[in-house]
JSON list of C-alpha atoms in Angstrom, two decimals:
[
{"chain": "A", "resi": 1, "resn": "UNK", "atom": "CA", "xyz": [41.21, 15.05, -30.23]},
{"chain": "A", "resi": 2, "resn": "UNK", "atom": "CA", "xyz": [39.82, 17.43, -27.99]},
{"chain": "A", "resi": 3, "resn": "UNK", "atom": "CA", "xyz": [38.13, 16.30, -24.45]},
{"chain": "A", "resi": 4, "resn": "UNK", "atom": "CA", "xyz": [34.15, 16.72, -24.01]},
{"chain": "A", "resi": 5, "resn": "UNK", "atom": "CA", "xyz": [33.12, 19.33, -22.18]},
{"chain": "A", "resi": 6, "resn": "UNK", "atom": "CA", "xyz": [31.96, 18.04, -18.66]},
{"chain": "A", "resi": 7, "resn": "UNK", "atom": "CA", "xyz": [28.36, 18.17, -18.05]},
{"chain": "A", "resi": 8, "resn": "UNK", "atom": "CA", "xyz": [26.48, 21.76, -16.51]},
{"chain": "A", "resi": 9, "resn": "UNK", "atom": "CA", "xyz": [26.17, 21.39, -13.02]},
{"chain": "A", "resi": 10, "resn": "UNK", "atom": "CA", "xyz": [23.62, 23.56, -11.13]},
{"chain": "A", "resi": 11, "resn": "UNK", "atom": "CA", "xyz": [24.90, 25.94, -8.63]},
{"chain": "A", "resi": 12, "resn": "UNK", "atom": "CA", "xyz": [25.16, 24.93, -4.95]},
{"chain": "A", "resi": 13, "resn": "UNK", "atom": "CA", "xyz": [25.28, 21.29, -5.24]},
{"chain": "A", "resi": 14, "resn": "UNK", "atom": "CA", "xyz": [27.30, 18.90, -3.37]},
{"chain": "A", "resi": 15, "resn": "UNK", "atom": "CA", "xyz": [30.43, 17.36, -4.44]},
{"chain": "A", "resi": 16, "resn": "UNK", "atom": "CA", "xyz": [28.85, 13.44, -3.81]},
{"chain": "A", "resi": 17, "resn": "UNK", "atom": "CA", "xyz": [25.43, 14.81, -5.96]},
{"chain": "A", "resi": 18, "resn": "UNK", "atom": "CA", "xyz": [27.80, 16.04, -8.52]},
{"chain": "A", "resi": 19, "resn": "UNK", "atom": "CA", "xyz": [29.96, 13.08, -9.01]},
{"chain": "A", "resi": 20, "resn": "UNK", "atom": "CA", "xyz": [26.84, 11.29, -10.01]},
{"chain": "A", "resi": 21, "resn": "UNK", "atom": "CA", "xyz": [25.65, 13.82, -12.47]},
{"chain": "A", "resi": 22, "resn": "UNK", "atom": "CA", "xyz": [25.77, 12.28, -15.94]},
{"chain": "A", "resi": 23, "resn": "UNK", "atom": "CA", "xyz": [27.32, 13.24, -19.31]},
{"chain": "A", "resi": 24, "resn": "UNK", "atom": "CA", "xyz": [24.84, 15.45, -21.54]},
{"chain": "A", "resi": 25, "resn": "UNK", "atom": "CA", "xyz": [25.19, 12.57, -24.09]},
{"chain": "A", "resi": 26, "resn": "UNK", "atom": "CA", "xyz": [24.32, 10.47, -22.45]},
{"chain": "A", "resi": 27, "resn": "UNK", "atom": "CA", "xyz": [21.14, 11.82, -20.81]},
{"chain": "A", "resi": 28, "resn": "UNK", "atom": "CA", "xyz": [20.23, 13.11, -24.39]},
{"chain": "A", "resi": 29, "resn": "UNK", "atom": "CA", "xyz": [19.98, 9.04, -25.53]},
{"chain": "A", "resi": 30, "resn": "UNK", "atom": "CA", "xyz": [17.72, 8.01, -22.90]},
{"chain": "A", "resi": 31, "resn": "UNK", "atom": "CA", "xyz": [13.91, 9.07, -23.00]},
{"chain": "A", "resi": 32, "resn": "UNK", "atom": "CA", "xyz": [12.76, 11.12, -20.57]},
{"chain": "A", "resi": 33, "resn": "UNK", "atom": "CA", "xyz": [10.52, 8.74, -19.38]},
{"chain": "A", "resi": 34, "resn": "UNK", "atom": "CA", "xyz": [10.55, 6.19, -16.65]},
{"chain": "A", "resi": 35, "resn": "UNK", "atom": "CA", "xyz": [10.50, 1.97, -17.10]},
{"chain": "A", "resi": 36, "resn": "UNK", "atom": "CA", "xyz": [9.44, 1.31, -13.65]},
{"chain": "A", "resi": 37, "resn": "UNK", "atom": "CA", "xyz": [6.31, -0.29, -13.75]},
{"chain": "A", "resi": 38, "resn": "UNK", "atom": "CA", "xyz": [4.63, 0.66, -10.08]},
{"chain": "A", "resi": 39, "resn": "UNK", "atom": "CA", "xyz": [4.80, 0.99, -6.93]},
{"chain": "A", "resi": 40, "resn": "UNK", "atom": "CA", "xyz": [7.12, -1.56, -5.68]},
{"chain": "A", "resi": 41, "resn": "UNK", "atom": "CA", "xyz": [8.67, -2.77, -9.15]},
{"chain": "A", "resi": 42, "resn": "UNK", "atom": "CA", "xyz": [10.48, -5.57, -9.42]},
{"chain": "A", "resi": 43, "resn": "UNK", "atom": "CA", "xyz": [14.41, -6.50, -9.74]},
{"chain": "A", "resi": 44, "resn": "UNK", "atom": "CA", "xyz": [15.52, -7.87, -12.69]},
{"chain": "A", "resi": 45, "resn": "UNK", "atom": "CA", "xyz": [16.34, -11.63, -11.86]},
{"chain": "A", "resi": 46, "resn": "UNK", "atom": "CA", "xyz": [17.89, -14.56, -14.03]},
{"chain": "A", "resi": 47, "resn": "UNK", "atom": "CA", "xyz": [14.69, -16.75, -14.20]},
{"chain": "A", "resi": 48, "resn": "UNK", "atom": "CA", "xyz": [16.97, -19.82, -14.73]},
{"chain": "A", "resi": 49, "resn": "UNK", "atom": "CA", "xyz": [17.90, -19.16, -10.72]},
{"chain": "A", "resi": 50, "resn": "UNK", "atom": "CA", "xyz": [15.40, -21.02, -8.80]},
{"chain": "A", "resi": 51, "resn": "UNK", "atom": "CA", "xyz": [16.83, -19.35, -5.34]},
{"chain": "A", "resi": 52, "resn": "UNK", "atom": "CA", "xyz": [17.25, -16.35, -6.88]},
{"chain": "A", "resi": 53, "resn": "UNK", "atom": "CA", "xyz": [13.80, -16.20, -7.77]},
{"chain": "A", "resi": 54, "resn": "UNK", "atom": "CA", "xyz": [12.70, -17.72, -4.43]},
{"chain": "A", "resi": 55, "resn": "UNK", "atom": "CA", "xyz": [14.99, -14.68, -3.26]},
{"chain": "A", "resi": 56, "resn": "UNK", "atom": "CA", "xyz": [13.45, -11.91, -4.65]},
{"chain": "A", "resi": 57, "resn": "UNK", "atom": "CA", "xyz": [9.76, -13.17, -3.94]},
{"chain": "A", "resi": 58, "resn": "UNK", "atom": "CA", "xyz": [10.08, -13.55, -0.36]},
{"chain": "A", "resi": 59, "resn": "UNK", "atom": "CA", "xyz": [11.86, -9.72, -0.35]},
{"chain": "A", "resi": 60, "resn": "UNK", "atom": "CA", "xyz": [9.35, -8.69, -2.65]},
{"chain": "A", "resi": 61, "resn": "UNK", "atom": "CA", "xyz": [6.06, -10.43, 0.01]},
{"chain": "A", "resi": 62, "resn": "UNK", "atom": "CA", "xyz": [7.56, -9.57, 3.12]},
{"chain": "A", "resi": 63, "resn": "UNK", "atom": "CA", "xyz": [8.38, -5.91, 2.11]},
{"chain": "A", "resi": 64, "resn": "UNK", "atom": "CA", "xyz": [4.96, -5.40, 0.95]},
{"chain": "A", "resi": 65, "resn": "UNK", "atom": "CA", "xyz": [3.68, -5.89, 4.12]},
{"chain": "A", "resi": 66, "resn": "UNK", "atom": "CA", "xyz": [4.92, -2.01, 4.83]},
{"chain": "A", "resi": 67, "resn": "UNK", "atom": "CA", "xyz": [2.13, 0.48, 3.57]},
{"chain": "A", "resi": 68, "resn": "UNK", "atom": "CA", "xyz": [3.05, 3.39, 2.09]},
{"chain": "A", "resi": 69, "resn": "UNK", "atom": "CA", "xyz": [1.84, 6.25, 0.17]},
{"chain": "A", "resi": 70, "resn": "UNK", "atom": "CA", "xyz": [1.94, 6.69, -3.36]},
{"chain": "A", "resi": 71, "resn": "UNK", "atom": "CA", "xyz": [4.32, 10.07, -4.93]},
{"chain": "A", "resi": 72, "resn": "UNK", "atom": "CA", "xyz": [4.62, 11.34, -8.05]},
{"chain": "A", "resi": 73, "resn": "UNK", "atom": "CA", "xyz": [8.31, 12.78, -8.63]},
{"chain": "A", "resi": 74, "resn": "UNK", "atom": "CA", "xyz": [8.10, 15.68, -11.19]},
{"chain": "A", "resi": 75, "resn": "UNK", "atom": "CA", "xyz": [10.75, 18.10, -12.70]},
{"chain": "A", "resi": 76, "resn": "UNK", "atom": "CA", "xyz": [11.05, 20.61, -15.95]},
{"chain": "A", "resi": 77, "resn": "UNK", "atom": "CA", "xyz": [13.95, 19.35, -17.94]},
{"chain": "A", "resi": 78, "resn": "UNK", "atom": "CA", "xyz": [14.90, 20.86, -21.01]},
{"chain": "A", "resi": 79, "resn": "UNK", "atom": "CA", "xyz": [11.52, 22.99, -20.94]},
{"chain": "A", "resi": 80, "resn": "UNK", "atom": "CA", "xyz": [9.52, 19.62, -20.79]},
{"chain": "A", "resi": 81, "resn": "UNK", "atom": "CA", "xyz": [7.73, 18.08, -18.03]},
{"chain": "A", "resi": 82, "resn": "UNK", "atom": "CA", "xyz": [9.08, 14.32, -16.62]},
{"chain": "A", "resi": 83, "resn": "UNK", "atom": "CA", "xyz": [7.81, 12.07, -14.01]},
{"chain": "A", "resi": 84, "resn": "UNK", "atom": "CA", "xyz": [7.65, 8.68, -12.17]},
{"chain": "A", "resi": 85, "resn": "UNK", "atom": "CA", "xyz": [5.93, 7.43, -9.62]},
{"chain": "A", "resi": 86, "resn": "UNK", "atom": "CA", "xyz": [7.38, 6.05, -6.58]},
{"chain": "A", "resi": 87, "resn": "UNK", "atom": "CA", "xyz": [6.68, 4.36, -3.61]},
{"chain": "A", "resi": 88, "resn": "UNK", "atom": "CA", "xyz": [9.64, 4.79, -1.57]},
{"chain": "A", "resi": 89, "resn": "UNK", "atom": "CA", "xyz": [9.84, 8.43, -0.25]},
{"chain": "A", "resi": 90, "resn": "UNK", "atom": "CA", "xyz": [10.10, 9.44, 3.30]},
{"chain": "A", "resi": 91, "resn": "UNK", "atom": "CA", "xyz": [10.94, 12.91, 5.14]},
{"chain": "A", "resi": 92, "resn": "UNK", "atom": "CA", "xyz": [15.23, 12.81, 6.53]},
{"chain": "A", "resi": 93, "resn": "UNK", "atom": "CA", "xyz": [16.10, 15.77, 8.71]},
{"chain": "A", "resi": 94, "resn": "UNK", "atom": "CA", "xyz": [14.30, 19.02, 9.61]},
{"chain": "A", "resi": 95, "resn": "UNK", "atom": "CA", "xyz": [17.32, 21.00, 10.18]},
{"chain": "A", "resi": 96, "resn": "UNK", "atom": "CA", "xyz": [18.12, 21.25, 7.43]},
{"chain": "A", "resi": 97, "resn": "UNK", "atom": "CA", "xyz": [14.77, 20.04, 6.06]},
{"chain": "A", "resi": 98, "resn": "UNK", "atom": "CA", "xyz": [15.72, 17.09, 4.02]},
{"chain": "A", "resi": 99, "resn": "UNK", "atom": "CA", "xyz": [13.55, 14.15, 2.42]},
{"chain": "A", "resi": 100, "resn": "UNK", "atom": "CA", "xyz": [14.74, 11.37, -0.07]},
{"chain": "A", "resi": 101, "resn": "UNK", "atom": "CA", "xyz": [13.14, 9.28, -2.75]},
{"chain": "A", "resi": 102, "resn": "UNK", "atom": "CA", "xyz": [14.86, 5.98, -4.32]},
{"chain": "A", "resi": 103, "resn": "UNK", "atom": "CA", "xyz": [14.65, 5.75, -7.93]},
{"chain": "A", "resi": 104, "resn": "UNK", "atom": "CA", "xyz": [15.55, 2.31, -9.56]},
{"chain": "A", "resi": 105, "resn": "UNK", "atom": "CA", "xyz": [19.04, 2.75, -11.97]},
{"chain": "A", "resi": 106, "resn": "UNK", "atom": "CA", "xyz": [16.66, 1.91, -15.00]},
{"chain": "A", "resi": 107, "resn": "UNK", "atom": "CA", "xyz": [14.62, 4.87, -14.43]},
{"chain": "A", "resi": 108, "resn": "UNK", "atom": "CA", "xyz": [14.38, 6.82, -17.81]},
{"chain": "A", "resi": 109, "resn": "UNK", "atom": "CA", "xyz": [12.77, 9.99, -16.04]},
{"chain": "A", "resi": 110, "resn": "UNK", "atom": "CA", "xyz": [15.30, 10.17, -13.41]},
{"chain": "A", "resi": 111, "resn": "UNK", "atom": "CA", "xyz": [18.50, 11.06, -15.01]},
{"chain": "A", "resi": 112, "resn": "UNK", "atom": "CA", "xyz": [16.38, 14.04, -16.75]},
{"chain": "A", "resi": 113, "resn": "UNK", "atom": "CA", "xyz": [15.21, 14.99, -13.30]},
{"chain": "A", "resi": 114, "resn": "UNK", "atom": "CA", "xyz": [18.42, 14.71, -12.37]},
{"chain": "A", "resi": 115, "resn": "UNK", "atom": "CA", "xyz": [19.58, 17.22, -15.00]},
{"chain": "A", "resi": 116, "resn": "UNK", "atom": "CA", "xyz": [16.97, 19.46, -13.63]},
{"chain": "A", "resi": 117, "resn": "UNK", "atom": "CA", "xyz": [19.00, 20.23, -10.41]},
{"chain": "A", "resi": 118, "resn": "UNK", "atom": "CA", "xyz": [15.05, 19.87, -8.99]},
{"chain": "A", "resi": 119, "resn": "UNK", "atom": "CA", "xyz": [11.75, 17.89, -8.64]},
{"chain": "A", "resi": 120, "resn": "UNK", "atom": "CA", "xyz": [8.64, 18.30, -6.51]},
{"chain": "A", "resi": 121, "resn": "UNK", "atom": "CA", "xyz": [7.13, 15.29, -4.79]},
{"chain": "A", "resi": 122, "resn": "UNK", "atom": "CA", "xyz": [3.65, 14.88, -5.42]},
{"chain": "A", "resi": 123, "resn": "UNK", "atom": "CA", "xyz": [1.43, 12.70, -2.50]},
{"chain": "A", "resi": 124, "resn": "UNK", "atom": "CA", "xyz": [-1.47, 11.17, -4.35]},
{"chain": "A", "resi": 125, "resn": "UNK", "atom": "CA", "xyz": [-5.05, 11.03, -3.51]},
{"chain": "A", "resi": 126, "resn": "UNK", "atom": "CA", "xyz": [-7.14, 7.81, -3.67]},
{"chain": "A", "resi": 127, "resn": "UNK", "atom": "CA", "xyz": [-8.89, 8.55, -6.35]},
{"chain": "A", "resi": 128, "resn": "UNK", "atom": "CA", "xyz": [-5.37, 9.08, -8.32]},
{"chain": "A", "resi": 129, "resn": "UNK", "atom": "CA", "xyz": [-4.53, 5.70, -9.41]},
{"chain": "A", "resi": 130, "resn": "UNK", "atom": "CA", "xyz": [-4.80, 6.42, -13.11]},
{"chain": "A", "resi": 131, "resn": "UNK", "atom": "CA", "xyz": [-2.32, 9.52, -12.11]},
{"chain": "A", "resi": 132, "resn": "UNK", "atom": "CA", "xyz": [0.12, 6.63, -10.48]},
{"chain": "A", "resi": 133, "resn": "UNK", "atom": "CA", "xyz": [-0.24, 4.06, -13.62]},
{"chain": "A", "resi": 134, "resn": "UNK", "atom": "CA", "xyz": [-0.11, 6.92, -16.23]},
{"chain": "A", "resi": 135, "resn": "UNK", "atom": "CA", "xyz": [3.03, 8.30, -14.91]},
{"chain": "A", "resi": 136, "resn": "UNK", "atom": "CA", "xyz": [4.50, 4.71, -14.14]},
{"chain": "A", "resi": 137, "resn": "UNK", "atom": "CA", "xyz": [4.09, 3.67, -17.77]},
{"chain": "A", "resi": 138, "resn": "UNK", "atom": "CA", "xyz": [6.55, 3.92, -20.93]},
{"chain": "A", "resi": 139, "resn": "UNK", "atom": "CA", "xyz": [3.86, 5.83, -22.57]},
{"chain": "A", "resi": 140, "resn": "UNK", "atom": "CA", "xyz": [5.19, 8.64, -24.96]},
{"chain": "A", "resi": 141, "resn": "UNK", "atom": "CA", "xyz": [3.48, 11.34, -22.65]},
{"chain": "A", "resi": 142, "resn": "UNK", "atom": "CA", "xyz": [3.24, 11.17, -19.66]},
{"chain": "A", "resi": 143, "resn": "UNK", "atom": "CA", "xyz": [1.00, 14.33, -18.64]},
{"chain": "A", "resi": 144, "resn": "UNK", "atom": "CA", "xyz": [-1.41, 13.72, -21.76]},
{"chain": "A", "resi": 145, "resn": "UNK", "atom": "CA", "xyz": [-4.96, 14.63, -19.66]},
{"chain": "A", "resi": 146, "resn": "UNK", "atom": "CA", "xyz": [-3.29, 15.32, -16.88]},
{"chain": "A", "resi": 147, "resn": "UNK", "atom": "CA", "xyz": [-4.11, 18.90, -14.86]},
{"chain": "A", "resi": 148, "resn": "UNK", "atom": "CA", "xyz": [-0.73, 20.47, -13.21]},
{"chain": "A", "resi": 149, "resn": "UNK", "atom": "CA", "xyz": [0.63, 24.21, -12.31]},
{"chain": "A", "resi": 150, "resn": "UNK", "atom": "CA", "xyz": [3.98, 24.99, -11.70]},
{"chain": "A", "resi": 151, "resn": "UNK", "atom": "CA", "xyz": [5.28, 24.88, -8.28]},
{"chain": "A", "resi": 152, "resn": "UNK", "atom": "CA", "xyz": [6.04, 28.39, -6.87]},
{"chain": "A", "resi": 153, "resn": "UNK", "atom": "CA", "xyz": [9.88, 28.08, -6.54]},
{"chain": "A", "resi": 154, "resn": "UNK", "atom": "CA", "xyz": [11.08, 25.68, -8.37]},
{"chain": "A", "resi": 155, "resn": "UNK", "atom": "CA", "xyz": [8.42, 25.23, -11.44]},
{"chain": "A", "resi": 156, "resn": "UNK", "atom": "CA", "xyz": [8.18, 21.48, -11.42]},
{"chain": "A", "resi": 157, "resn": "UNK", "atom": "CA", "xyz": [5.29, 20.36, -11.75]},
{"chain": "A", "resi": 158, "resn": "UNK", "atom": "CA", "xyz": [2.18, 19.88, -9.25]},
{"chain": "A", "resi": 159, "resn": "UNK", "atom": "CA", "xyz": [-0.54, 17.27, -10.00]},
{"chain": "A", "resi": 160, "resn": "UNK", "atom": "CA", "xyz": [-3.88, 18.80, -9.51]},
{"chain": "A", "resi": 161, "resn": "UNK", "atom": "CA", "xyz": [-5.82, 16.78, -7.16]},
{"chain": "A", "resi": 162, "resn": "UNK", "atom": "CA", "xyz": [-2.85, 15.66, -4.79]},
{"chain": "A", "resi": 163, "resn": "UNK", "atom": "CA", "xyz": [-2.95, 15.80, -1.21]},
{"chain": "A", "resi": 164, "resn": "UNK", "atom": "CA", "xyz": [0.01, 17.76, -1.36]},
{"chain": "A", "resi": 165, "resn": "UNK", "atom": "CA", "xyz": [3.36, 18.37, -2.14]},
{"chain": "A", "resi": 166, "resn": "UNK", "atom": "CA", "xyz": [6.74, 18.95, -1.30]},
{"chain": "A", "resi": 167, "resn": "UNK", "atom": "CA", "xyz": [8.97, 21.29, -3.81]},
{"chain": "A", "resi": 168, "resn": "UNK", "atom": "CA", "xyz": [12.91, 20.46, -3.55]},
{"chain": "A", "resi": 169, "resn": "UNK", "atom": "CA", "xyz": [16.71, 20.92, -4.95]},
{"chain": "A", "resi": 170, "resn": "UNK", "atom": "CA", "xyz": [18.94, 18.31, -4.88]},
{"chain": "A", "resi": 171, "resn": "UNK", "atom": "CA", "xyz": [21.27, 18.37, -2.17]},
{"chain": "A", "resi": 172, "resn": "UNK", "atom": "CA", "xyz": [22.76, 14.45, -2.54]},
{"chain": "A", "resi": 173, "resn": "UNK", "atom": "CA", "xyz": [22.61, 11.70, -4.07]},
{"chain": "A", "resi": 174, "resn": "UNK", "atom": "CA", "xyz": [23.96, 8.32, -3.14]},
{"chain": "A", "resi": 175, "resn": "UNK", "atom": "CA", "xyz": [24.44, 4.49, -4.87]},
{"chain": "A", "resi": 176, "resn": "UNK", "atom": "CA", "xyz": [22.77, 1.94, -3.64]},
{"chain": "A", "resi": 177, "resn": "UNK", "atom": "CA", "xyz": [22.70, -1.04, -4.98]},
{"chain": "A", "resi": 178, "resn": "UNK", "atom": "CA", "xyz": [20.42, -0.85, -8.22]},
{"chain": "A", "resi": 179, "resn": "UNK", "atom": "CA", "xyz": [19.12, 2.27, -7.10]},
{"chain": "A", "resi": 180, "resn": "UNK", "atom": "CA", "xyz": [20.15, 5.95, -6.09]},
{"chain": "A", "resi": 181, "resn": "UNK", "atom": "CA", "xyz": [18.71, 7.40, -3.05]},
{"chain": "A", "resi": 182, "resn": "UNK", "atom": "CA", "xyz": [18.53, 11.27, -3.86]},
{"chain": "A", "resi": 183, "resn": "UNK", "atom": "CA", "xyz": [18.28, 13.85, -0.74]},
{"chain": "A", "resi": 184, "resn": "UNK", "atom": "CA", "xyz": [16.63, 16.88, -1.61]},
{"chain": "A", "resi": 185, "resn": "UNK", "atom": "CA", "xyz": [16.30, 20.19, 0.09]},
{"chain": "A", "resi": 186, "resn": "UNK", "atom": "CA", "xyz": [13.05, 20.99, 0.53]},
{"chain": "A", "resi": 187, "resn": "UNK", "atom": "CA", "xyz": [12.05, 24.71, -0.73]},
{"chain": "A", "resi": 188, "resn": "UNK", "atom": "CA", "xyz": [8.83, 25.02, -0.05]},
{"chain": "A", "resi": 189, "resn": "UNK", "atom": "CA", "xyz": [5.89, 22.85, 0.34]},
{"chain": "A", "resi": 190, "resn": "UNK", "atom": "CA", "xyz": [2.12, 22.87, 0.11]},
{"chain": "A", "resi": 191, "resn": "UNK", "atom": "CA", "xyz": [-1.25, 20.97, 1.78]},
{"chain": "A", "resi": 192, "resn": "UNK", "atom": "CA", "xyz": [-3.79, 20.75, -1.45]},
{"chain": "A", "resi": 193, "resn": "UNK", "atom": "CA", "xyz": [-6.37, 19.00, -1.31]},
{"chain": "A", "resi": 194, "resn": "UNK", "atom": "CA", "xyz": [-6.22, 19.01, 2.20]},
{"chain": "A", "resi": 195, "resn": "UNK", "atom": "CA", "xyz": [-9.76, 17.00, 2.90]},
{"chain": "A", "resi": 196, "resn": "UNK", "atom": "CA", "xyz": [-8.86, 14.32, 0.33]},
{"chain": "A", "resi": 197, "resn": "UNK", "atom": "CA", "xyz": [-7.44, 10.84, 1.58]},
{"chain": "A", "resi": 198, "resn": "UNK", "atom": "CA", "xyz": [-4.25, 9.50, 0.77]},
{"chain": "A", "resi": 199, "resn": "UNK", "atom": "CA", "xyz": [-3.11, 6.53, -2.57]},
{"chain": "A", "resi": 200, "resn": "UNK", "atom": "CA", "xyz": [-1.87, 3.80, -0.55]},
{"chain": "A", "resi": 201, "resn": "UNK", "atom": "CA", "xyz": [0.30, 0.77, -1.17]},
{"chain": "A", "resi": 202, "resn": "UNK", "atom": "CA", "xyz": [0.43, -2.81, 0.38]},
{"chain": "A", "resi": 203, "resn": "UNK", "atom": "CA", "xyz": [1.03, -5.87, -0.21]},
{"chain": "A", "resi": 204, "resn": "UNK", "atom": "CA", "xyz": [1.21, -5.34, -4.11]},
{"chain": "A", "resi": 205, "resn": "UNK", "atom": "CA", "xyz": [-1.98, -3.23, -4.68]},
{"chain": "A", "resi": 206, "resn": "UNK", "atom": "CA", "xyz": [-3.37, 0.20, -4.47]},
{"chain": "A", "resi": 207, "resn": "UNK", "atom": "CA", "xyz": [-5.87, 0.67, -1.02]},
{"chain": "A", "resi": 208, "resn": "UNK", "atom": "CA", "xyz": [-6.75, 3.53, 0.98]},
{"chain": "A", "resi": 209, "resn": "UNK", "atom": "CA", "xyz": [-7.12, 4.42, 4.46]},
{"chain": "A", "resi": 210, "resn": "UNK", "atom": "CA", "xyz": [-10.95, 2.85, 4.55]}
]
């Protein structure tokens, strides 16, 4: 019996980003879409666990009282464009210049981002909350109705109508507990709709800066 190939691995990246990559099989039997439902999904937890439940709610209530904005992660993978939104995103180093989003282990879209070697992090407007739901959903497509241009290094995809974005490669990516927290380089990145306000999040619903 001969041993399976080991899975493509795009130029330049790091050994830890690398050890994470997975197996082309097994990306190819997962959809290319995410299960997260929004912004600040919850854990899975045995509902026969009264603390454990207790647990996650208080987690869940007292990190909610940190607003944040609202991102769209986007990548081409396989010549098809895949998403999710997420909630946690912040900016890491500027020398290099570094930023990280934390995808939950039963993402769907982020393995095929993943596979991409890529993504570009899309900050949504207020008036984008159908964007955030759409692309948060199981739906079968994702970007049905939905305006977006390639980005102009990498090609992933940016949402017309965001506030802006921030084109990457992947430069780590790192376990954490039932999520990864992927590093990428930042390439390039763009102001759009620079007058618009920003999609925010707190304490489990969608607000704005009014």
């Amino acid at each position: 019996m001969t041993s399976p190939e080991p899975p493509a691995v795009p130029e330049g990246m790091r050994p830890d980003a690398a050890a994470t990559w997975p197996s082309a099989e097994l990306i190819d039997s997962w959809l290319a879409y995410d299960v997260q439902l929004h912004p600040g999904e919850e854990a899975a937890v045995d509902p026969a666990d009264p603390e454990a439940v207790a647990a996650a709610r208080r987690f869940r209530d007292v990190l909610g009282r940190f607003a944040s904005g609202v991102t769209v992660v986007t990548a081409i993978s396989n010549g098809e464009p895949v998403g999710l939104t997420c909630q946690s995103f912040s900016s890491v180093s500027l020398d290099p210049p570094l930023v990280l989003f934390v995808p939950a282990r039963t993402s769907r879209a982020w393995p095929a981002i993943q596979r991409s070697g890529r993504f570009c992090v899309n900050f949504l407007a207020e008036h984008q909350v159908d964007v955030s739901n759409q692309m948060a959903s199981r739906g079968a497509d994702k970007y049905a109705g939905l305006g977006w241009h390639p980005s102009a290094v990498t090609g992933s995809p940016v949402i017309e109508g965001s506030v802006a974005h921030v084109d990457c490669t992947i430069h780590a990516v790192h376990e954490a507990g039932d999520h990864w927290i992927v590093i990428g380089r930042v390439v390039d990145l763009q102001t759009d709709e620079a007058d618009a306000d920003p999609l925010l999040f707190f304490k489990g619903q969608y607000r704005t800066v009014r």
